[in-house]
Coordinates of C-alpha atoms and ligand atoms in Angstrom, one line a residue:
X60 CA 68.8 103.5 96.9
X61 CA 66.1 104.5 94.3
X62 CA 67.2 108.2 94.4
X63 CA 70.8 107.1 94.2
X64 CA 70.0 105.1 91.1
X65 CA 68.4 108.2 89.6
X66 CA 71.2 110.6 90.5
X67 CA 74.5 108.8 90.7
X68 CA 77.1 109.6 88.1
X69 CA 80.0 107.4 87.3
X70 CA 83.4 107.7 85.8
X71 CA 85.0 104.4 84.7
X72 CA 88.7 104.4 84.2
X73 CA 90.2 101.6 82.1
X74 CA 93.8 101.0 81.0
X75 CA 95.3 99.9 77.8
X76 CA 98.7 98.9 76.2
X77 CA 100.6 98.3 79.4
X78 CA 99.9 98.0 83.1
X79 CA 101.6 100.4 85.5
X80 CA 101.1 103.5 83.4
X81 CA 99.6 105.6 86.2
X82 CA 95.9 104.8 86.0
X83 CA 95.7 105.3 89.8
X84 CA 97.2 108.8 89.6
X85 CA 95.0 109.6 86.7
X86 CA 91.9 108.5 88.5
X87 CA 92.9 110.4 91.7
X88 CA 93.6 113.5 89.6
X89 CA 90.2 113.4 87.9
X90 CA 88.7 113.1 91.4
X91 CA 90.7 116.2 92.4
X92 CA 89.2 118.1 89.4
X93 CA 85.7 117.4 90.8
X94 CA 86.8 118.4 94.3
X95 CA 88.2 121.7 92.9
X96 CA 84.6 122.3 91.9
X97 CA 83.1 121.3 95.3
X98 CA 81.7 118.0 94.2
X99 CA 81.6 115.0 96.5
X100 CA 83.5 112.0 95.2
X101 CA 84.2 108.4 96.0
X102 CA 86.8 106.2 94.3
X103 CA 86.4 102.5 94.0
X104 CA 89.0 100.1 92.5
X105 CA 88.4 96.7 91.0
X106 CA 91.3 94.3 91.1
X107 CA 90.8 91.3 88.9
X108 CA 92.8 88.8 90.9
X109 CA 91.4 85.9 92.9
X110 CA 92.9 86.9 96.3
X111 CA 90.3 88.2 98.7
X112 CA 92.7 91.1 99.5
X113 CA 96.3 91.8 98.6
X114 CA 97.5 91.1 102.2
X115 CA 99.4 87.9 101.4
X116 CA 101.0 89.1 98.2
X117 CA 104.7 89.8 97.8
X118 CA 105.2 93.6 97.4
X119 CA 107.7 92.9 94.6
X120 CA 104.8 91.6 92.6
X121 CA 102.2 94.1 93.4
X122 CA 103.8 96.9 95.2
X123 CA 103.0 97.9 98.8
X124 CA 100.0 96.7 100.6
X125 CA 98.0 99.8 101.8
X126 CA 96.4 99.7 105.2
X127 CA 93.2 101.5 106.0
X128 CA 92.1 102.9 109.3
X129 CA 88.8 101.1 109.2
X130 CA 88.3 97.4 109.1
X131 CA 85.6 95.9 106.9
X132 CA 83.9 92.7 107.9
X133 CA 83.3 91.1 104.5
X134 CA 80.4 88.6 104.7
X135 CA 80.2 86.8 101.4
X136 CA 77.1 85.0 102.8
X137 CA 75.7 84.6 106.3
X138 CA 78.0 82.5 108.5
X139 CA 81.2 83.5 106.8
X140 CA 83.3 86.5 107.8
X141 CA 86.6 88.0 106.6
X142 CA 88.2 91.0 108.1
X143 CA 89.7 93.4 105.5
X144 CA 92.0 96.3 106.1
X145 CA 94.7 95.6 103.6
X146 CA 94.0 96.9 100.1
X147 CA 95.6 97.9 96.9
X148 CA 98.3 100.6 96.9
X149 CA 96.4 102.9 94.6
X150 CA 94.2 103.7 97.6
X151 CA 97.2 105.4 99.1
X152 CA 97.3 107.6 96.0
X153 CA 93.6 108.3 96.3
X154 CA 93.9 109.3 100.0
X155 CA 96.9 111.5 99.3
X156 CA 95.2 113.3 96.4
X157 CA 91.7 113.7 97.8
X158 CA 92.4 113.9 101.6
X159 CA 89.5 111.5 102.1
X160 CA 90.0 108.3 104.0
X161 CA 88.9 105.2 102.0
X162 CA 86.9 102.3 103.3
X163 CA 88.3 98.8 102.5
X164 CA 85.0 97.8 100.8
X165 CA 85.9 100.3 98.1
X166 CA 88.5 97.7 96.8
X167 CA 86.6 95.0 95.0
X168 CA 88.5 91.9 94.0
X169 CA 87.5 88.9 91.8
X170 CA 88.2 86.7 94.8
X171 CA 85.5 88.5 96.8
X172 CA 83.0 88.4 93.9
X173 CA 83.5 84.7 93.1
X174 CA 83.4 83.7 96.7
X175 CA 80.1 85.4 97.3
X176 CA 78.5 83.8 94.3
X177 CA 79.9 80.3 94.9
X178 CA 79.0 80.2 98.6
X179 CA 75.7 81.8 97.7
X180 CA 75.0 78.9 95.4
X181 CA 75.5 76.5 98.3
X182 CA 73.1 78.5 100.4
X183 CA 70.5 78.1 97.7
X184 CA 70.5 81.6 96.5
X185 CA 70.2 80.5 92.9
X186 CA 67.9 77.5 93.2
X187 CA 67.0 76.2 89.8
X188 CA 69.6 78.1 87.9
X189 CA 72.9 77.3 86.2
X190 CA 75.2 79.7 87.9
X191 CA 77.2 81.6 85.3
X192 CA 79.6 84.5 84.8
X193 CA 76.8 86.4 83.1
X194 CA 74.4 87.2 84.8
X195 CA 75.4 86.0 88.3
X196 CA 79.0 87.2 88.5
X197 CA 78.2 90.5 86.7
X198 CA 75.2 91.1 88.9
X199 CA 77.3 90.6 92.0
X200 CA 79.9 93.1 90.7
X201 CA 77.2 95.7 90.0
X202 CA 75.7 95.1 93.4
X203 CA 79.1 95.8 95.0
X204 CA 79.5 99.0 93.0
X205 CA 76.0 100.2 94.1
X206 CA 76.7 99.2 97.7
X207 CA 79.9 101.2 97.8
X208 CA 78.2 104.1 96.1
X209 CA 75.3 104.1 98.6
X210 CA 77.5 104.7 101.7
X211 CA 77.2 108.1 103.4
X212 CA 78.1 110.8 102.5
X213 CA 76.4 110.0 99.2
X214 CA 78.9 111.1 96.5
X215 CA 78.0 113.2 93.5
X216 CA 80.3 111.2 91.3
X217 CA 81.7 107.6 91.8
X218 CA 84.9 106.9 90.1
X219 CA 85.7 103.3 89.4
X220 CA 89.3 102.3 88.4
X221 CA 89.4 98.9 86.7
X222 CA 92.7 97.3 87.4
X223 CA 94.7 95.4 84.7
X224 CA 94.6 96.1 81.0
X225 CA 91.8 95.9 78.5
X226 CA 92.0 92.5 76.8
X227 CA 93.0 90.6 79.9
X228 CA 90.8 87.6 80.4
X229 CA 90.4 88.3 84.1
X230 CA 89.0 91.8 83.6
X231 CA 86.2 90.7 81.1
X232 CA 83.4 90.2 83.7
X233 CA 84.1 93.6 85.1
X234 CA 84.1 95.4 81.8
X235 CA 80.9 93.6 80.9
X236 CA 79.4 94.7 84.2
X237 CA 80.2 98.4 83.7
X238 CA 78.9 98.2 80.2
X239 CA 75.5 96.9 81.6
X240 CA 75.6 99.5 84.4
X241 CA 76.2 102.3 82.0
X242 CA 73.2 101.3 80.0
X243 CA 71.0 101.0 83.1
X244 CA 72.1 104.4 84.5
X245 CA 72.0 106.2 81.1
X246 CA 74.9 107.1 79.0
X247 CA 74.6 110.8 79.9
X248 CA 75.5 110.1 83.5
X249 CA 78.6 108.0 82.8
X250 CA 82.0 108.8 81.4
X251 CA 84.5 106.3 80.2
X252 CA 88.1 107.3 80.5
X253 CA 90.7 105.2 78.8
X254 CA 94.4 105.6 79.9
X255 CA 97.0 104.4 77.3
X256 CA 100.6 104.7 76.6
X257 CA 101.8 106.6 73.6
X258 CA 105.5 105.8 73.0
X259 CA 107.7 108.5 71.5
X260 CA 110.3 107.2 68.9
X261 CA 113.2 109.6 68.9
X262 CA 114.7 108.0 65.8
X263 CA 111.8 109.2 63.7
X264 CA 110.8 112.1 66.0
X265 CA 107.3 110.8 66.2
X266 CA 104.6 109.6 68.7
X267 CA 103.3 106.2 67.9
X268 CA 99.6 106.0 68.2
X269 CA 99.0 102.5 67.0
X270 CA 99.0 100.7 70.4
X271 CA 96.4 103.2 71.6
X272 CA 94.3 102.6 68.4
X273 CA 94.4 98.9 69.1
X274 CA 93.5 99.1 72.7
X275 CA 90.6 101.4 72.0
X276 CA 89.4 99.0 69.3
X277 CA 89.5 96.1 71.9
X278 CA 87.5 98.3 74.2
X279 CA 85.0 99.1 71.5
X280 CA 84.7 95.4 70.7
X281 CA 83.5 94.9 74.2
X282 CA 80.8 97.5 73.7
X283 CA 82.6 100.3 75.4
X284 CA 83.3 103.6 73.7
X285 CA 85.7 105.8 75.6
X286 CA 84.7 109.4 76.0
X287 CA 88.1 110.6 77.0
X288 CA 91.5 109.2 76.2
X289 CA 94.4 110.0 78.5
X290 CA 97.7 109.5 76.9
X291 CA 100.8 108.7 79.0
X292 CA 103.8 109.9 77.1
X293 CA 107.3 111.3 77.7
X294 CA 106.1 114.7 76.8
X295 CA 103.0 116.6 75.7
X296 CA 101.5 115.1 72.5
X297 CA 101.8 117.0 69.3
X298 CA 98.6 118.2 67.6
X299 CA 99.1 115.7 64.8
X300 CA 99.3 112.8 67.3
X301 CA 96.2 114.1 69.1
X302 CA 94.3 114.5 65.8
X303 CA 95.1 110.9 64.8
X304 CA 94.0 109.5 68.2
X305 CA 90.8 111.5 68.1
X306 CA 90.0 110.3 64.6
X307 CA 90.7 106.6 65.2
X308 CA 89.1 106.5 68.6
X309 CA 86.0 108.4 67.5
X310 CA 86.2 111.3 70.0
X311 CA 86.6 115.1 69.6
X312 CA 90.3 116.3 69.6
X313 CA 89.9 118.2 72.9
X314 CA 89.1 114.9 74.6
X315 CA 92.6 113.5 73.9
X316 CA 94.4 114.5 77.0
X317 CA 98.2 114.4 77.5
X318 CA 99.6 112.9 80.7
X319 CA 103.3 113.8 80.2
X320 CA 106.2 113.0 82.5
X321 CA 106.1 115.6 85.3
X322 CA 108.6 116.2 88.1
X323 CA 106.0 116.1 90.8
X324 CA 103.0 113.8 90.4
X325 CA 100.7 116.2 92.5
X326 CA 101.0 118.5 89.5
X327 CA 98.9 116.2 87.3
X328 CA 95.4 117.6 88.3
X329 CA 96.7 121.1 87.4
X330 CA 98.0 119.8 84.1
X331 CA 94.5 118.3 83.4
X332 CA 92.9 121.5 84.5
X333 CA 95.0 123.4 81.9
X334 CA 93.7 121.0 79.3
X335 CA 90.2 121.8 80.5
X336 CA 89.5 118.2 81.5
X337 CA 87.5 119.4 84.5
X338 CA 84.9 121.2 82.5
X339 CA 84.9 118.5 79.8
X340 CA 83.9 116.0 82.5
X341 CA 81.4 118.0 84.3
X342 CA 79.7 119.0 81.0
X343 CA 79.7 115.4 79.9
X344 CA 78.1 114.3 83.1
X345 CA 75.5 117.0 83.0
X346 CA 76.9 118.6 86.2
X347 CA 76.9 122.4 86.7
X348 CA 80.2 123.6 85.4
X349 CA 81.4 125.4 88.6
X350 CA 84.7 127.3 88.6
X351 CA 87.6 125.4 89.9
X352 CA 89.2 126.6 93.2
X353 CA 92.8 125.4 92.9
X354 CA 94.8 127.9 95.1
X355 CA 95.5 125.5 98.0
X356 CA 96.6 122.7 95.6
X357 CA 98.8 125.1 93.7
X358 CA 100.5 126.1 96.9
X359 CA 101.1 122.5 97.8
X360 CA 102.6 121.7 94.5
X361 CA 104.8 124.8 94.8
X362 CA 106.2 123.5 98.0
X363 CA 107.6 120.5 96.1
X364 CA 109.5 122.8 93.7
X365 CA 112.8 124.6 94.1
X366 CA 114.2 122.9 97.2
X367 CA 117.1 124.7 98.8
X368 CA 118.7 121.7 100.4
X369 CA 119.0 118.0 100.0
X370 CA 119.0 115.2 102.5
X371 CA 119.9 111.6 101.7
X372 CA 117.9 108.9 103.6
X373 CA 119.0 105.3 103.3
X374 CA 116.4 102.6 103.1
X375 CA 117.9 99.2 103.9
X376 CA 115.5 96.4 103.1
X377 CA 114.7 93.5 100.8
X378 CA 112.1 94.8 98.4
X379 CA 114.3 97.5 97.0
X380 CA 114.0 96.3 93.4
X381 CA 110.6 97.8 93.0
X382 CA 110.1 101.4 94.1
X383 CA 106.4 100.8 94.6
X384 CA 107.1 98.3 97.4
X385 CA 107.5 101.2 99.8
X386 CA 105.3 103.7 98.0
X387 CA 103.7 105.4 101.0
X388 CA 107.1 105.7 102.7
X389 CA 108.6 107.3 99.7
X390 CA 105.7 109.8 99.5
X391 CA 105.8 110.5 103.3
X392 CA 109.5 111.3 103.0
X393 CA 108.7 113.6 100.0
X394 CA 105.9 115.4 101.9
X395 CA 108.1 116.0 105.0
X396 CA 111.1 117.2 103.1
X397 CA 109.1 119.5 100.8
X398 CA 107.6 121.2 103.8
X399 CA 111.1 121.9 104.9
X400 CA 112.2 123.2 101.5
X401 CA 114.4 120.2 101.1
X402 CA 114.8 117.5 98.5
X403 CA 115.0 114.0 99.7
X404 CA 117.3 111.5 97.9
X405 CA 116.5 107.9 98.8
X406 CA 119.4 105.5 98.8
X407 CA 118.1 101.9 98.5
X408 CA 120.3 99.3 100.1
X409 CA 119.6 95.7 99.2
X410 CA 120.5 94.0 102.5
X411 CA 120.6 90.5 101.1
X412 CA 123.7 91.6 99.3
X413 CA 125.0 94.3 101.6
X414 CA 124.8 92.6 104.9
X415 CA 128.0 92.8 107.0
X416 CA 128.9 95.7 109.1
X417 CA 131.9 96.8 107.0
X418 CA 129.8 97.0 103.9
X419 CA 127.1 98.9 105.7
X420 CA 129.5 101.4 107.3
X421 CA 130.6 102.1 103.8
X422 CA 127.1 102.4 102.4
X423 CA 125.9 104.6 105.2
X424 CA 129.0 106.9 105.3
X425 CA 127.3 109.6 103.3
X426 CA 123.7 109.4 104.3
X427 CA 121.9 111.8 106.6
X428 CA 119.4 109.4 108.0
X429 CA 118.2 105.8 108.0
X430 CA 114.7 104.5 107.6
X431 CA 114.6 100.8 108.4
X432 CA 111.8 99.3 106.4
X433 CA 108.8 97.2 107.3
X434 CA 108.8 93.6 106.1
X435 CA 108.5 89.9 106.9
X436 CA 110.6 86.8 107.1
X437 CA 114.3 86.1 107.2
X438 CA 115.7 87.2 103.9
X439 CA 117.9 90.3 104.2
X440 CA 117.4 90.5 107.9
X441 CA 121.0 90.4 109.1
X442 CA 121.9 93.4 106.9
X443 CA 118.9 95.3 108.3
X444 CA 120.0 94.5 111.9
X445 CA 123.6 95.6 111.0
X446 CA 122.3 98.9 109.4
X447 CA 120.5 99.6 112.7
X448 CA 123.8 98.8 114.6
X449 CA 125.6 101.3 112.4
X450 CA 123.0 104.0 113.2
X451 CA 123.5 103.4 116.9
X452 CA 127.2 103.5 116.7
X453 CA 127.6 106.5 114.3
X454 CA 124.6 108.4 115.8
X455 CA 122.9 108.6 112.4
X456 CA 119.2 109.6 112.7
X457 CA 117.1 106.5 112.6
X458 CA 113.4 105.7 112.1
X459 CA 112.4 102.1 112.3
X460 CA 109.0 101.2 111.0
X461 CA 107.3 98.0 112.2
X462 CA 109.8 95.3 111.3
X463 CA 112.4 98.1 111.1
X464 CA 111.6 98.9 114.8
X465 CA 111.7 95.3 115.8
X466 CA 115.1 94.7 114.1
X467 CA 116.4 98.0 115.6
X468 CA 115.7 96.5 119.0
X469 CA 117.4 93.2 118.0
X470 CA 120.5 95.4 117.0
X471 CA 120.3 97.2 120.3
X472 CA 120.1 93.9 122.3
X473 CA 123.1 92.4 120.5
X474 CA 125.3 95.4 120.3
X475 CA 124.6 97.5 123.4
X476 CA 123.2 94.9 125.8
X477 CA 125.7 92.2 124.6
X478 CA 122.9 89.7 124.2
X479 CA 124.4 87.4 121.6
X480 CA 122.0 85.7 119.4
X481 CA 119.1 88.1 120.3
X482 CA 116.5 87.9 117.6
X483 CA 112.8 88.0 116.7
X484 CA 111.2 84.6 116.9
X485 CA 109.9 85.3 113.4
X486 CA 113.4 84.4 112.2
X487 CA 114.9 82.4 115.1
X488 CA 112.3 80.5 117.2
X489 CA 115.1 79.2 119.4
X490 CA 116.8 82.5 120.2
X491 CA 118.2 82.8 123.8
X492 CA 117.0 86.4 123.8
X493 CA 113.7 86.5 122.0
X494 CA 113.3 90.3 122.2
X495 CA 110.5 90.3 119.6
X496 CA 107.9 87.6 119.8
X497 CA 104.3 86.8 118.6
X498 CA 101.5 88.8 120.3
X499 CA 99.4 86.5 122.5
X500 CA 96.4 86.9 120.3
X501 CA 98.4 85.5 117.4
X502 CA 99.6 82.4 119.1
X503 CA 96.6 80.4 118.1
X504 CA 96.2 81.9 114.6
X505 CA 96.5 79.5 111.8
X506 CA 95.2 81.3 108.7
X507 CA 97.5 83.8 107.1
X508 CA 95.1 86.1 105.3
X509 CA 93.7 89.1 107.1
X510 CA 94.7 87.8 110.5
X511 CA 97.4 90.2 111.6
X512 CA 96.7 93.0 114.0
X513 CA 95.5 95.4 111.4
X514 CA 94.1 98.9 110.8
X515 CA 93.7 101.9 112.9
X516 CA 94.3 101.7 116.7
X517 CA 94.7 104.3 119.5
X518 CA 98.2 104.9 120.7
X519 CA 99.0 106.5 124.1
X520 CA 102.2 108.5 124.2
X521 CA 104.2 109.0 127.4
X522 CA 104.2 112.7 128.2
X523 CA 107.9 112.8 129.1
X524 CA 108.8 111.3 125.7
X525 CA 110.5 112.9 122.7
X526 CA 107.8 111.4 120.6
X527 CA 105.2 113.4 122.6
X528 CA 107.1 116.6 121.7
X529 CA 107.1 115.7 118.0
X530 CA 103.3 115.0 118.0
X531 CA 102.4 117.7 120.5
X532 CA 99.6 115.5 121.9
X533 CA 99.2 112.4 124.0
X534 CA 96.5 110.4 122.3
X535 CA 97.0 109.6 118.7
X536 CA 95.7 107.0 116.2
X537 CA 97.9 105.1 113.8
X538 CA 97.6 102.2 111.4
X539 CA 99.1 98.8 112.2
X540 CA 100.0 95.6 110.4
X541 CA 101.8 93.1 112.5
X542 CA 101.8 89.7 114.3
X543 CA 105.0 90.2 116.5
X544 CA 105.8 92.9 119.1
X545 CA 108.6 94.1 121.4
X546 CA 108.8 92.1 124.6
X547 CA 108.7 94.3 127.6
X548 CA 110.6 92.0 129.9
X549 CA 113.6 92.6 127.7
X550 CA 113.0 96.1 126.5
X551 CA 112.6 97.5 130.0
X552 CA 116.1 96.2 130.9
X553 CA 117.5 98.3 128.0
X554 CA 116.7 101.4 130.0
X555 CA 120.2 101.1 131.5
X556 CA 121.6 101.9 128.1
X557 CA 119.2 104.8 127.4
X558 CA 116.3 103.0 125.7
X559 CA 112.8 104.3 126.7
X560 CA 109.4 103.1 125.9
X561 CA 107.6 106.1 124.4
X562 CA 104.1 104.7 123.7
X563 CA 101.8 101.8 124.4
X564 CA 98.4 100.6 123.1
X565 CA 95.6 101.7 125.4
X566 CA 95.7 98.4 127.3
X567 CA 99.3 98.9 128.1
X568 CA 100.3 95.5 126.8
X569 CA 101.8 96.3 123.3
X570 CA 104.8 98.6 123.1
X571 CA 104.0 101.0 120.3
X572 CA 107.1 103.1 120.2
X573 CA 110.6 103.2 121.6
X574 CA 113.3 106.0 121.6
X575 CA 116.8 106.5 122.7
X576 CA 117.9 109.2 125.1
X577 CA 121.6 108.9 124.2
X578 CA 121.1 109.5 120.5
X579 CA 120.0 112.7 118.7
X580 CA 117.2 110.9 116.9
X581 CA 116.6 107.2 117.2
X582 CA 112.9 106.1 117.1
X583 CA 111.2 102.8 116.4
X584 CA 107.5 102.6 115.9
X585 CA 105.3 99.5 115.7
X586 CA 102.9 101.3 113.4
X587 CA 103.0 102.7 109.9
X588 CA 103.0 106.5 110.1
X589 CA 103.4 106.8 106.3
X590 CA 99.8 105.8 105.6
X591 CA 98.6 109.0 107.2
X592 CA 101.0 111.5 105.6
X593 CA 99.5 114.0 103.1
X594 CA 101.2 116.3 100.7
X595 CA 100.2 119.4 102.7
X596 CA 100.1 117.6 106.0
X597 CA 103.3 115.7 106.5
X598 CA 103.6 113.3 109.4
X599 CA 105.4 114.6 112.5
X600 CA 107.7 111.5 112.6
X601 CA 108.8 111.9 109.0
X602 CA 109.2 115.6 109.6
X603 CA 111.3 114.8 112.7
X604 CA 113.5 112.4 110.7
X605 CA 114.1 114.9 107.9
X606 CA 114.9 117.7 110.4
X607 CA 117.3 115.5 112.3
X608 CA 118.8 114.5 108.9
X609 CA 119.4 118.1 108.0
X610 CA 121.2 118.7 111.4
X611 CA 123.2 115.6 110.9
X612 CA 124.2 116.7 107.4
X613 CA 125.3 120.1 108.7
X614 CA 127.5 118.4 111.3
X615 CA 128.8 115.7 108.9
X616 CA 129.9 118.5 106.4
X617 CA 131.4 120.9 109.0
Ligands
LIG867 N1 106.9 90.9 110.3 C1 106.6 91.8 111.4 C2 105.4 91.4 112.2 O1 104.5 90.7 111.7 C3 106.6 93.2 110.9 C4 105.5 93.5 110.0 C5 105.6 94.8 109.3 O2 106.7 95.3 109.1 N2 104.5 95.4 108.8 O3 105.2 91.8 113.3

């Protein structure tokens, strides 16, 4: 730890003006600049909410919940344990940009911090003291940052994204902690990057820098001086806007970096590289300014450009009003289609509104594939089941993910087996044909947070399956997040109509995947393949869906 304390370098990323301006992508892109130079990095994210993890949040509020391969047993104090594998969606961006799997302890929430301190007080950890935000909460935050920094392989640079916006009450203890930490480490080993929004006013043909000035002033009022200001804007900033920001924010002009709208987000590290942000940061941190090796990344970005073809994939579901609800799925579809020189158009279908078969036949008439989404609960479910029924009937390529696979089986039971009222017990506990039911281990579970079957698990594919052909291997590992599963006693009877079980868990008790022999591409998986998809390493299942979609399109148009 001592040597870490003497060598660690930190980049703290804060945000101003608005939330949701791409701080995550900016942080991941800066990490990439360091990777281009062969430096080892680790990214942490602080979320100032009181939840222990985002697992119980509605994705409409906070976007998708990202699932890690590893599970972290969080022990706020001896005698208390919480399993964590569900973390903020920005970690998906970090994994996709850096290619490094994250550990759930890299996501620090206010809930974890306060719980540790409050339970610690009961244990007697602070005997004699009045327990306060400063120093007890701030010390706990700093401890967590050091703990995450100290994991092997020891990184050269630790990047810490601070969620929320500067000025939020919730974020104050975190900003205070990083101020203290920067002073302890030494200002020459710390860089503060502030990400802001710079609106462009077409009526006057001008960028407006005032919101940025205000948010930097708020930051300065907390004792934090940004070293770099990254400006989200419609287009590249003009020199005069840059000059103004530099002047008011007290930084050199070359440290005002544009983060303009770009067609492919994976281009951002290259745009930063062009603006010399990589060498600005390494010089600032006192690192050797090695040359950046960007060839592989340039090739990846190129594959996303100039698609020769288009496929339309429908996504029927209930969280369609926020694109980020299915962030990793969208990215996985992009990765797979780019690899095939194809552009993917996603057609969202809100199944609470579009729920009967007639509507869905109409909505699905001009799509080339269906991805039935993960989810929970009863809202929008009948529409999802009917969308799966249309895929069976019209032979539209179909990939059901988790809830999507479960509801696909419900559709199969109702429409091909004739089992009226078949359902998942998640929605209808009195169903006559409960084809999807709670896993045994879940039957006694009472708490809702962190208690699903979560994280990475081994999956064993049947060698005769189509799935095996897609993966080209028998033993795989995928990430899960579920309480319910397909009930074998029912699913095995579906074989008479062509449904095959394609994969199990190693114990042979949980069906992990099903496929249909009488359909060109109809697959349901209990896991979430999207969490493992990378821009240059698309997931075989998503590749399969896009390929099948291209074939279907050719047929549909012939
Ligand atoms: N609600 C389902 C379950 O708990 C599916 C969950 C999901 O789609 N991730 O099993």
